Amino acid sequence: MDFDQVIPRLGTGALKWDGAAARFGKEVLPMWVADMDFAAPAAVQAALAERVAHPIYGYPCGGTAVLAAGANWMERRHGWRPDPAHMLLVSGVVPGLFAAVRAFSEAGDGVIIMPPIYPPFLAAVQEQGRELLMAPLQQDRNGHYQMDWERLEALLPHARMLLLCSPHNPSGRVWGQAELQHLGELARRQGVLVVSDEIHADLAYADHPHIPFPRLFPDSLLLSSAGKSFNIAGIGGAVAVLADERQRHHYAAELRRSQIHEINLFALIAMIAAWEEGGAWQEGVRAYLAANAHHLGQRLAAELPAFGYRVPEFGYLAWLDLRALGLDDAAIAQRLCDAGLGLNPGPSFGPGGAGFVRLNFGTPRALVDEGVARLCRAFGGK
Ligand SMILES: Cc1ncc(COP(=O)(O)O)c(C=O)c1O
């Protein structure tokens, strides 16, 4: 578990590294797409290597073991154990999110999201012919994001579903008990189904414990995976939890119709190994990321004080507010490109994203420092 080790990824077919030149128009230090530059847990590597050593890669079985491993993991990590009988396999969290919109709403129905948000949330609603109802998050004077209760109350009577990102990418928030409780009560009062994407949950820092939404509201749909938590996003695979039997059968039928109700051989093996044996690695990576988040904050405060940055409450995504620089998004992108740094542009996260960029610090500290050096080059830091 040497998270300081820089492991070259160029030439491995990694979207983040090998795909960066096509995306940004030149070679950059890639601090964009959400995976980390750390070796996966040794137990995951060993389990995959053992299976790869057997030369026949036919259809797998063993879905039940994956669901049990996932339920046990959630209990150990978050103190809440879903009933494995209430769980379904899905090929990925995003396919599961899209399928939920198809299963539980019809063309023209309203679906609420809270931008700025991970772009597939916007696509899941817009590209499937539903009405996008937006309740943008609000920042308080310290840059801390909050839900807009007034707007949510106004929109809920017009909605069938609400897509919650918990924790929230890119705002950095891990929603607290009172916020989740209030949201769930408002939604329940209007008969609105909450779909909670909790893929980042395991990466919640120690001072911001994550609360699984269905622990408070069992009538919701949870989607999660081991992809972010154990840095195995390219392998795929996810799980859904839905307690209500009728709704679960309805959702399972949609997953089957779309043929996204199974996971591949390697996902099966990696997910079981991660959930059963990856606990210590996961704790280690979380501590390293929290230290990176603070380190980044110190360097930005010292060298780029005009940047708005709040230490996030989970994971490796820094949501940087550059509005004080007075540059438009095209100028920000150009300066980053000239300085050789690949970040996600804020506008891709929907309303509230203009003037922001998202920086992925899930990388050895030496590369975080290199990223800050390039930010200074781009924006004239001290
Ligand atoms: C909130 C959120 N959901 C889902 C995903 C991707 O999920 P999957 O790869 O399982 O489709 C990401 C990846 O960045 C994410 O940030």
CSV table of C-alpha atoms and ligand atoms in Angstrom, one decimal:
chain,number,residue,atom,x,y,z
A,1,MET,CA,0.0,0.0,0.0
A,2,ASP,CA,2.6,2.6,-1.1
A,3,PHE,CA,0.3,5.3,-2.5
A,4,ASP,CA,3.3,7.6,-3.1
A,5,GLN,CA,4.6,5.3,-5.8
A,6,VAL,CA,4.2,6.7,-9.3
A,7,ILE,CA,3.1,3.9,-11.6
A,8,PRO,CA,3.3,4.8,-15.3
A,9,ARG,CA,0.0,4.3,-17.0
A,10,LEU,CA,0.7,5.5,-20.5
A,11,GLY,CA,0.5,2.7,-22.9
A,12,THR,CA,-2.0,0.7,-20.8
A,13,GLY,CA,-5.1,1.9,-22.8
A,14,ALA,CA,-6.2,4.0,-19.9
A,15,LEU,CA,-8.8,6.6,-20.8
A,16,LYS,CA,-7.4,9.1,-18.3
A,17,TRP,CA,-3.8,8.9,-19.7
A,18,ASP,CA,-3.9,7.5,-23.2
A,19,GLY,CA,-7.2,9.2,-24.0
A,20,ALA,CA,-6.0,12.6,-22.8
A,21,ALA,CA,-4.2,13.8,-25.9
A,22,ALA,CA,-7.3,13.3,-28.0
A,23,ARG,CA,-9.5,15.0,-25.5
A,24,PHE,CA,-7.3,18.0,-24.7
A,25,GLY,CA,-5.5,18.3,-28.0
A,26,LYS,CA,-2.0,17.6,-26.6
A,27,GLU,CA,-0.1,15.7,-24.0
A,28,VAL,CA,-1.2,16.9,-20.5
A,29,LEU,CA,-0.9,15.8,-16.9
A,30,PRO,CA,-4.3,14.1,-16.7
A,31,MET,CA,-6.3,15.0,-13.6
A,32,TRP,CA,-9.7,14.5,-15.1
A,33,VAL,CA,-11.8,11.3,-15.4
A,34,ALA,CA,-12.7,9.7,-12.0
A,35,ASP,CA,-10.2,6.8,-11.5
A,36,MET,CA,-7.1,6.8,-9.3
A,37,ASP,CA,-3.4,6.3,-10.2
A,38,PHE,CA,-3.0,3.7,-7.5
A,39,ALA,CA,-2.5,-0.1,-7.8
A,40,ALA,CA,-5.7,-2.0,-6.9
A,41,PRO,CA,-5.7,-4.0,-3.6
A,42,ALA,CA,-3.2,-6.9,-3.7
A,43,ALA,CA,-6.1,-9.4,-3.0
A,44,VAL,CA,-7.9,-8.2,-6.1
A,45,GLN,CA,-4.7,-8.5,-8.2
A,46,ALA,CA,-4.1,-12.0,-6.9
A,47,ALA,CA,-7.7,-13.2,-7.5
A,48,LEU,CA,-7.7,-11.9,-11.0
A,49,ALA,CA,-4.2,-13.3,-11.7
A,50,GLU,CA,-5.3,-16.7,-10.5
A,51,ARG,CA,-8.3,-16.7,-12.8
A,52,VAL,CA,-6.4,-15.4,-15.8
A,53,ALA,CA,-3.9,-18.3,-15.3
A,54,HIS,CA,-6.7,-20.7,-16.2
A,55,PRO,CA,-7.0,-20.3,-20.0
A,56,ILE,CA,-10.7,-20.8,-20.5
A,57,TYR,CA,-12.8,-17.6,-20.1
A,58,GLY,CA,-16.3,-18.8,-20.5
A,59,TYR,CA,-19.6,-17.6,-19.0
A,60,PRO,CA,-19.3,-17.3,-15.2
A,61,CYS,CA,-21.7,-18.2,-12.4
A,62,GLY,CA,-21.6,-16.9,-8.8
A,63,GLY,CA,-23.9,-13.8,-8.8
A,64,THR,CA,-25.3,-14.8,-5.4
A,65,ALA,CA,-21.8,-14.7,-3.9
A,66,VAL,CA,-21.2,-11.2,-5.2
A,67,LEU,CA,-24.5,-10.0,-3.7
A,68,ALA,CA,-23.6,-11.5,-0.3
A,69,ALA,CA,-20.1,-10.0,-0.4
A,70,GLY,CA,-21.6,-6.6,-1.2
A,71,ALA,CA,-24.2,-6.8,1.6
A,72,ASN,CA,-21.5,-7.8,4.1
A,73,TRP,CA,-19.2,-5.0,3.0
A,74,MET,CA,-21.9,-2.4,3.3
A,75,GLU,CA,-22.6,-3.6,6.8
A,76,ARG,CA,-18.9,-3.5,7.8
A,77,ARG,CA,-18.2,-0.2,6.1
A,78,HIS,CA,-21.5,1.7,6.8
A,79,GLY,CA,-23.3,-0.2,9.5
A,80,TRP,CA,-26.2,-1.1,7.3
A,81,ARG,CA,-26.8,-4.5,5.7
A,82,PRO,CA,-29.2,-4.8,2.8
A,83,ASP,CA,-30.9,-8.1,2.5
A,84,PRO,CA,-29.1,-9.9,-0.4
A,85,ALA,CA,-32.5,-11.0,-1.5
A,86,HIS,CA,-33.3,-7.4,-2.3
A,87,MET,CA,-30.2,-6.9,-4.4
A,88,LEU,CA,-29.7,-7.2,-8.2
A,89,LEU,CA,-26.6,-7.3,-10.3
A,90,VAL,CA,-26.3,-4.5,-12.9
A,91,SER,CA,-23.5,-4.1,-15.5
A,92,GLY,CA,-22.6,-0.6,-14.2
A,93,VAL,CA,-24.0,2.2,-12.0
A,94,VAL,CA,-24.7,4.5,-15.0
A,95,PRO,CA,-26.5,1.8,-16.9
A,96,GLY,CA,-28.5,1.1,-13.7
A,97,LEU,CA,-29.3,4.8,-13.4
A,98,PHE,CA,-30.6,5.0,-17.0
A,99,ALA,CA,-32.6,1.8,-16.6
A,100,ALA,CA,-34.2,3.3,-13.4
A,101,VAL,CA,-35.4,6.3,-15.3
A,102,ARG,CA,-36.9,4.0,-18.0
A,103,ALA,CA,-38.5,1.6,-15.4
A,104,PHE,CA,-40.1,4.2,-13.1
A,105,SER,CA,-41.1,7.1,-15.3
A,106,GLU,CA,-42.6,7.6,-18.7
A,107,ALA,CA,-41.9,9.9,-21.6
A,108,GLY,CA,-42.5,13.5,-20.5
A,109,ASP,CA,-42.5,12.7,-16.7
A,110,GLY,CA,-40.5,15.1,-14.5
A,111,VAL,CA,-37.2,13.8,-13.0
A,112,ILE,CA,-35.4,16.0,-10.5
A,113,ILE,CA,-31.6,16.4,-10.3
A,114,MET,CA,-29.4,18.8,-8.4
A,115,PRO,CA,-26.7,20.3,-10.6
A,116,PRO,CA,-23.8,20.9,-10.8
A,117,ILE,CA,-23.7,17.1,-11.1
A,118,TYR,CA,-21.9,14.2,-12.8
A,119,PRO,CA,-23.0,14.6,-16.4
A,120,PRO,CA,-24.8,11.2,-17.0
A,121,PHE,CA,-27.4,12.4,-14.5
A,122,LEU,CA,-28.4,15.1,-17.0
A,123,ALA,CA,-28.2,12.6,-19.9
A,124,ALA,CA,-30.3,9.9,-18.2
A,125,VAL,CA,-33.2,12.4,-18.0
A,126,GLN,CA,-32.8,14.4,-21.2
A,127,GLU,CA,-31.7,11.7,-23.6
A,128,GLN,CA,-34.5,9.4,-22.5
A,129,GLY,CA,-37.3,12.0,-23.2
A,130,ARG,CA,-38.1,12.9,-19.6
A,131,GLU,CA,-38.5,16.4,-18.3
A,132,LEU,CA,-35.4,17.7,-16.6
A,133,LEU,CA,-36.4,19.4,-13.3
A,134,MET,CA,-33.4,21.1,-11.8
A,135,ALA,CA,-32.9,22.2,-8.2
A,136,PRO,CA,-29.4,23.6,-8.4
A,137,LEU,CA,-27.3,23.3,-5.2
A,138,GLN,CA,-26.7,26.5,-3.4
A,139,GLN,CA,-23.4,27.7,-1.9
A,140,ASP,CA,-23.3,29.4,1.4
A,141,ARG,CA,-20.8,32.2,1.9
A,142,ASN,CA,-18.1,29.7,2.7
A,143,GLY,CA,-18.6,27.9,-0.5
A,144,HIS,CA,-20.3,25.0,1.2
A,145,TYR,CA,-23.0,23.4,-1.0
A,146,GLN,CA,-26.6,22.9,0.3
A,147,MET,CA,-29.8,21.6,-1.2
A,148,ASP,CA,-32.3,24.2,-2.2
A,149,TRP,CA,-35.3,23.2,-0.1
A,150,GLU,CA,-37.7,25.8,-1.5
A,151,ARG,CA,-37.0,24.8,-5.1
A,152,LEU,CA,-37.2,21.1,-4.2
A,153,GLU,CA,-40.6,21.6,-2.5
A,154,ALA,CA,-41.8,23.5,-5.6
A,155,LEU,CA,-40.6,20.8,-8.0
A,156,LEU,CA,-41.6,17.6,-6.2
A,157,PRO,CA,-45.3,17.8,-7.0
A,158,HIS,CA,-44.4,17.7,-10.7
A,159,ALA,CA,-41.9,14.9,-10.5
A,160,ARG,CA,-42.0,11.1,-10.6
A,161,MET,CA,-38.4,10.5,-9.5
A,162,LEU,CA,-35.4,12.2,-8.0
A,163,LEU,CA,-31.9,11.2,-8.8
A,164,LEU,CA,-29.7,11.7,-5.8
A,165,CYS,CA,-25.9,11.7,-6.0
A,166,SER,CA,-24.8,10.7,-2.5
A,167,PRO,CA,-22.0,11.6,-1.9
A,168,HIS,CA,-22.3,14.3,-4.4
A,169,ASN,CA,-19.9,14.6,-7.4
A,170,PRO,CA,-18.6,17.3,-8.0
A,171,SER,CA,-19.6,19.4,-5.0
A,172,GLY,CA,-17.6,17.3,-2.5
A,173,ARG,CA,-20.6,16.9,-0.1
A,174,VAL,CA,-21.4,13.8,2.0
A,175,TRP,CA,-25.0,14.5,2.8
A,176,GLY,CA,-25.8,14.5,6.6
A,177,GLN,CA,-28.5,12.7,8.4
A,178,ALA,CA,-30.8,15.7,8.8
A,179,GLU,CA,-30.5,16.6,5.0
A,180,LEU,CA,-31.2,13.1,3.9
A,181,GLN,CA,-34.1,12.7,6.4
A,182,HIS,CA,-35.7,16.0,5.2
A,183,LEU,CA,-35.2,15.1,1.5
A,184,GLY,CA,-36.7,11.7,2.0
A,185,GLU,CA,-39.7,13.0,3.8
A,186,LEU,CA,-40.5,15.6,1.2
A,187,ALA,CA,-40.1,13.0,-1.6
A,188,ARG,CA,-42.3,10.4,0.2
A,189,ARG,CA,-45.0,13.0,0.8
A,190,GLN,CA,-45.3,13.5,-3.0
A,191,GLY,CA,-44.9,9.8,-3.9
A,192,VAL,CA,-41.6,10.5,-5.6
A,193,LEU,CA,-39.1,7.6,-6.0
A,194,VAL,CA,-35.5,8.5,-4.9
A,195,VAL,CA,-32.7,6.8,-6.7
A,196,SER,CA,-29.5,7.1,-4.8
A,197,ASP,CA,-26.2,6.7,-6.6
A,198,GLU,CA,-23.7,5.9,-3.8
A,199,ILE,CA,-20.7,4.8,-5.9
A,200,HIS,CA,-18.4,7.2,-4.0
A,201,ALA,CA,-19.8,6.3,-0.5
A,202,ASP,CA,-16.9,4.2,0.7
A,203,LEU,CA,-14.5,7.1,0.1
A,204,ALA,CA,-16.3,9.3,2.7
A,205,TYR,CA,-13.6,10.7,5.0
A,206,ALA,CA,-13.7,9.7,8.7
A,207,ASP,CA,-15.1,13.0,9.8
A,208,HIS,CA,-18.1,12.8,7.4
A,209,PRO,CA,-19.7,9.3,7.7
A,210,HIS,CA,-21.9,8.3,4.8
A,211,ILE,CA,-25.5,7.3,5.5
A,212,PRO,CA,-27.0,4.9,2.9
A,213,PHE,CA,-30.3,6.4,1.8
A,214,PRO,CA,-32.3,3.2,2.1
A,215,ARG,CA,-31.2,2.9,5.7
A,216,LEU,CA,-33.5,5.9,6.3
A,217,PHE,CA,-36.0,5.2,3.5
A,218,PRO,CA,-36.2,1.5,2.5
A,219,ASP,CA,-38.6,2.4,-0.3
A,220,SER,CA,-35.8,3.9,-2.4
A,221,LEU,CA,-33.4,2.4,-5.0
A,222,LEU,CA,-29.7,2.4,-4.2
A,223,LEU,CA,-27.0,1.9,-6.9
A,224,SER,CA,-23.4,1.2,-6.0
A,225,SER,CA,-20.3,-0.7,-6.9
A,226,ALA,CA,-16.7,-1.5,-5.9
A,227,GLY,CA,-15.4,0.6,-8.9
A,228,LYS,CA,-14.4,3.8,-7.3
A,229,SER,CA,-13.7,2.5,-3.8
A,230,PHE,CA,-11.1,-0.1,-4.9
A,231,ASN,CA,-10.0,1.6,-8.1
A,232,ILE,CA,-11.3,-1.1,-10.4
A,233,ALA,CA,-13.7,1.1,-12.5
A,234,GLY,CA,-12.6,-0.3,-15.8
A,235,ILE,CA,-13.7,-3.8,-14.8
A,236,GLY,CA,-17.3,-2.8,-14.5
A,237,GLY,CA,-20.1,-4.3,-12.5
A,238,ALA,CA,-22.5,-2.8,-10.0
A,239,VAL,CA,-25.4,-3.7,-7.6
A,240,ALA,CA,-28.8,-2.3,-7.0
A,241,VAL,CA,-30.8,-2.5,-3.7
A,242,LEU,CA,-34.6,-2.3,-3.9
A,243,ALA,CA,-36.6,-3.6,-1.0
A,244,ASP,CA,-40.1,-3.4,-2.4
A,245,GLU,CA,-40.8,-6.7,-4.2
A,246,ARG,CA,-43.1,-5.4,-6.8
A,247,GLN,CA,-40.8,-2.5,-7.7
A,248,ARG,CA,-37.8,-4.9,-7.7
A,249,HIS,CA,-39.4,-7.2,-10.2
A,250,HIS,CA,-40.4,-4.3,-12.4
A,251,TYR,CA,-36.8,-3.0,-12.3
A,252,ALA,CA,-35.3,-6.5,-12.9
A,253,ALA,CA,-37.5,-6.8,-15.9
A,254,GLU,CA,-36.1,-3.5,-17.3
A,255,LEU,CA,-32.6,-4.6,-16.6
A,256,ARG,CA,-33.2,-7.9,-18.5
A,257,ARG,CA,-34.9,-6.1,-21.4
A,258,SER,CA,-31.9,-3.9,-21.7
A,259,GLN,CA,-29.6,-6.9,-21.2
A,260,ILE,CA,-27.6,-5.2,-18.4
A,261,HIS,CA,-28.6,-7.6,-15.7
A,262,GLU,CA,-25.3,-9.5,-15.6
A,263,ILE,CA,-21.7,-8.8,-14.9
A,264,ASN,CA,-18.6,-10.2,-16.6
A,265,LEU,CA,-16.3,-12.9,-15.3
A,266,PHE,CA,-13.6,-10.5,-14.1
A,267,ALA,CA,-16.0,-8.1,-12.4
A,268,LEU,CA,-17.4,-11.0,-10.5
A,269,ILE,CA,-14.0,-12.1,-9.2
A,270,ALA,CA,-12.7,-8.5,-8.6
A,271,MET,CA,-15.8,-7.4,-6.7
A,272,ILE,CA,-15.8,-10.5,-4.4
A,273,ALA,CA,-12.1,-10.1,-3.6
A,274,ALA,CA,-12.4,-6.3,-3.1
A,275,TRP,CA,-15.4,-6.6,-0.7
A,276,GLU,CA,-14.1,-9.6,1.2
A,277,GLU,CA,-10.4,-8.7,1.5
A,278,GLY,CA,-9.9,-5.1,0.5
A,279,GLY,CA,-10.9,-3.4,3.8
A,280,ALA,CA,-7.5,-2.5,5.0
A,281,TRP,CA,-6.5,-1.1,1.5
A,282,GLN,CA,-9.7,0.9,1.4
A,283,GLU,CA,-9.0,2.4,4.8
A,284,GLY,CA,-5.5,3.3,3.7
A,285,VAL,CA,-6.5,4.9,0.4
A,286,ARG,CA,-9.2,7.0,2.2
A,287,ALA,CA,-6.6,8.3,4.7
A,288,TYR,CA,-4.2,9.1,1.8
A,289,LEU,CA,-6.9,10.9,-0.1
A,290,ALA,CA,-7.9,13.0,2.9
A,291,ALA,CA,-4.3,14.0,3.4
A,292,ASN,CA,-4.0,14.9,-0.3
A,293,ALA,CA,-7.2,17.0,0.0
A,294,HIS,CA,-5.6,19.0,2.8
A,295,HIS,CA,-2.3,19.2,1.1
A,296,LEU,CA,-3.9,20.6,-2.0
A,297,GLY,CA,-5.8,23.1,0.1
A,298,GLN,CA,-2.5,24.4,1.7
A,299,ARG,CA,-0.8,24.7,-1.6
A,300,LEU,CA,-3.7,26.5,-3.2
A,301,ALA,CA,-4.1,28.9,-0.3
A,302,ALA,CA,-0.4,29.8,-0.5
A,303,GLU,CA,0.1,30.0,-4.2
A,304,LEU,CA,-3.3,30.6,-5.8
A,305,PRO,CA,-5.3,32.4,-3.2
A,306,ALA,CA,-7.9,33.7,-5.7
A,307,PHE,CA,-9.1,30.1,-6.2
A,308,GLY,CA,-12.1,29.0,-4.2
A,309,TYR,CA,-11.6,25.5,-2.8
A,310,ARG,CA,-13.2,23.7,0.1
A,311,VAL,CA,-11.7,20.5,1.2
A,312,PRO,CA,-14.2,17.9,0.0
A,313,GLU,CA,-15.9,15.5,2.4
A,314,PHE,CA,-15.0,12.3,0.4
A,315,GLY,CA,-12.8,10.9,-2.3
A,316,TYR,CA,-10.5,12.6,-4.8
A,317,LEU,CA,-12.5,15.3,-6.6
A,318,ALA,CA,-11.6,18.9,-6.0
A,319,TRP,CA,-14.2,21.4,-7.3
A,320,LEU,CA,-12.2,24.6,-7.9
A,321,ASP,CA,-14.0,27.9,-8.2
A,322,LEU,CA,-12.0,30.2,-10.6
A,323,ARG,CA,-14.7,32.9,-10.9
A,324,ALA,CA,-12.6,35.5,-9.1
A,325,LEU,CA,-10.2,35.3,-12.0
A,326,GLY,CA,-12.7,36.9,-14.3
A,327,LEU,CA,-12.0,34.5,-17.2
A,328,ASP,CA,-14.6,32.8,-19.3
A,329,ASP,CA,-14.6,29.0,-19.6
A,330,ALA,CA,-13.0,29.0,-23.0
A,331,ALA,CA,-10.1,31.1,-21.6
A,332,ILE,CA,-9.8,28.8,-18.6
A,333,ALA,CA,-9.6,25.8,-20.9
A,334,GLN,CA,-7.0,27.4,-23.2
A,335,ARG,CA,-4.7,28.4,-20.3
A,336,LEU,CA,-5.0,24.9,-18.8
A,337,CYS,CA,-4.2,23.4,-22.2
A,338,ASP,CA,-1.2,25.7,-22.6
A,339,ALA,CA,0.1,24.8,-19.2
A,340,GLY,CA,-0.3,21.0,-19.9
A,341,LEU,CA,-3.0,20.2,-17.4
A,342,GLY,CA,-6.2,18.1,-18.2
A,343,LEU,CA,-9.1,18.9,-15.9
A,344,ASN,CA,-12.9,18.5,-16.3
A,345,PRO,CA,-14.5,21.8,-17.4
A,346,GLY,CA,-17.2,23.0,-14.9
A,347,PRO,CA,-19.9,23.6,-17.5
A,348,SER,CA,-20.1,19.9,-18.3
A,349,PHE,CA,-21.7,19.5,-14.9
A,350,GLY,CA,-24.7,21.6,-15.9
A,351,PRO,CA,-26.0,24.8,-14.3
A,352,GLY,CA,-23.7,26.2,-11.6
A,353,GLY,CA,-20.6,24.8,-13.4
A,354,ALA,CA,-19.5,27.9,-15.3
A,355,GLY,CA,-16.2,29.3,-13.9
A,356,PHE,CA,-15.3,26.0,-12.2
A,357,VAL,CA,-13.1,23.1,-13.0
A,358,ARG,CA,-12.9,19.6,-11.4
A,359,LEU,CA,-9.4,18.3,-10.5
A,360,ASN,CA,-8.8,14.6,-9.7
A,361,PHE,CA,-6.2,14.3,-6.9
A,362,GLY,CA,-6.5,10.5,-6.6
A,363,THR,CA,-2.8,10.3,-7.5
A,364,PRO,CA,0.6,10.2,-5.7
A,365,ARG,CA,1.3,13.5,-3.9
A,366,ALA,CA,4.2,14.2,-6.2
A,367,LEU,CA,1.7,14.4,-9.1
A,368,VAL,CA,-0.6,16.6,-7.0
A,369,ASP,CA,2.3,19.0,-6.6
A,370,GLU,CA,3.0,18.8,-10.4
A,371,GLY,CA,-0.6,19.7,-11.0
A,372,VAL,CA,-0.4,22.7,-8.7
A,373,ALA,CA,2.8,23.8,-10.5
A,374,ARG,CA,0.9,23.7,-13.8
A,375,LEU,CA,-2.1,25.6,-12.3
A,376,CYS,CA,0.4,28.3,-11.2
A,377,ARG,CA,1.8,28.3,-14.8
A,378,ALA,CA,-1.7,28.7,-16.2
A,379,PHE,CA,-3.0,31.3,-13.8
A,380,GLY,CA,0.1,33.1,-12.7
A,381,GLY,CA,0.4,31.8,-9.1
A,382,LYS,CA,3.1,33.0,-6.8
B,1,LIG,C1,-21.6,9.6,-9.3
B,1,LIG,C2,-21.1,8.6,-10.3
B,1,LIG,N1,-21.9,7.6,-10.7
B,1,LIG,C3,-21.5,6.6,-11.5
B,1,LIG,C4,-20.2,6.6,-12.0
B,1,LIG,C5,-19.7,5.6,-13.0
B,1,LIG,O1,-20.3,4.3,-12.7
B,1,LIG,P1,-20.1,3.1,-13.6
B,1,LIG,O2,-18.7,3.1,-14.1
B,1,LIG,O3,-20.4,1.9,-12.7
B,1,LIG,O4,-21.1,3.1,-14.7
B,1,LIG,C6,-19.3,7.7,-11.7
B,1,LIG,C7,-18.0,7.8,-12.3
B,1,LIG,O5,-17.3,8.8,-12.3
B,1,LIG,C8,-19.8,8.7,-10.8
B,1,LIG,O6,-19.0,9.7,-10.4
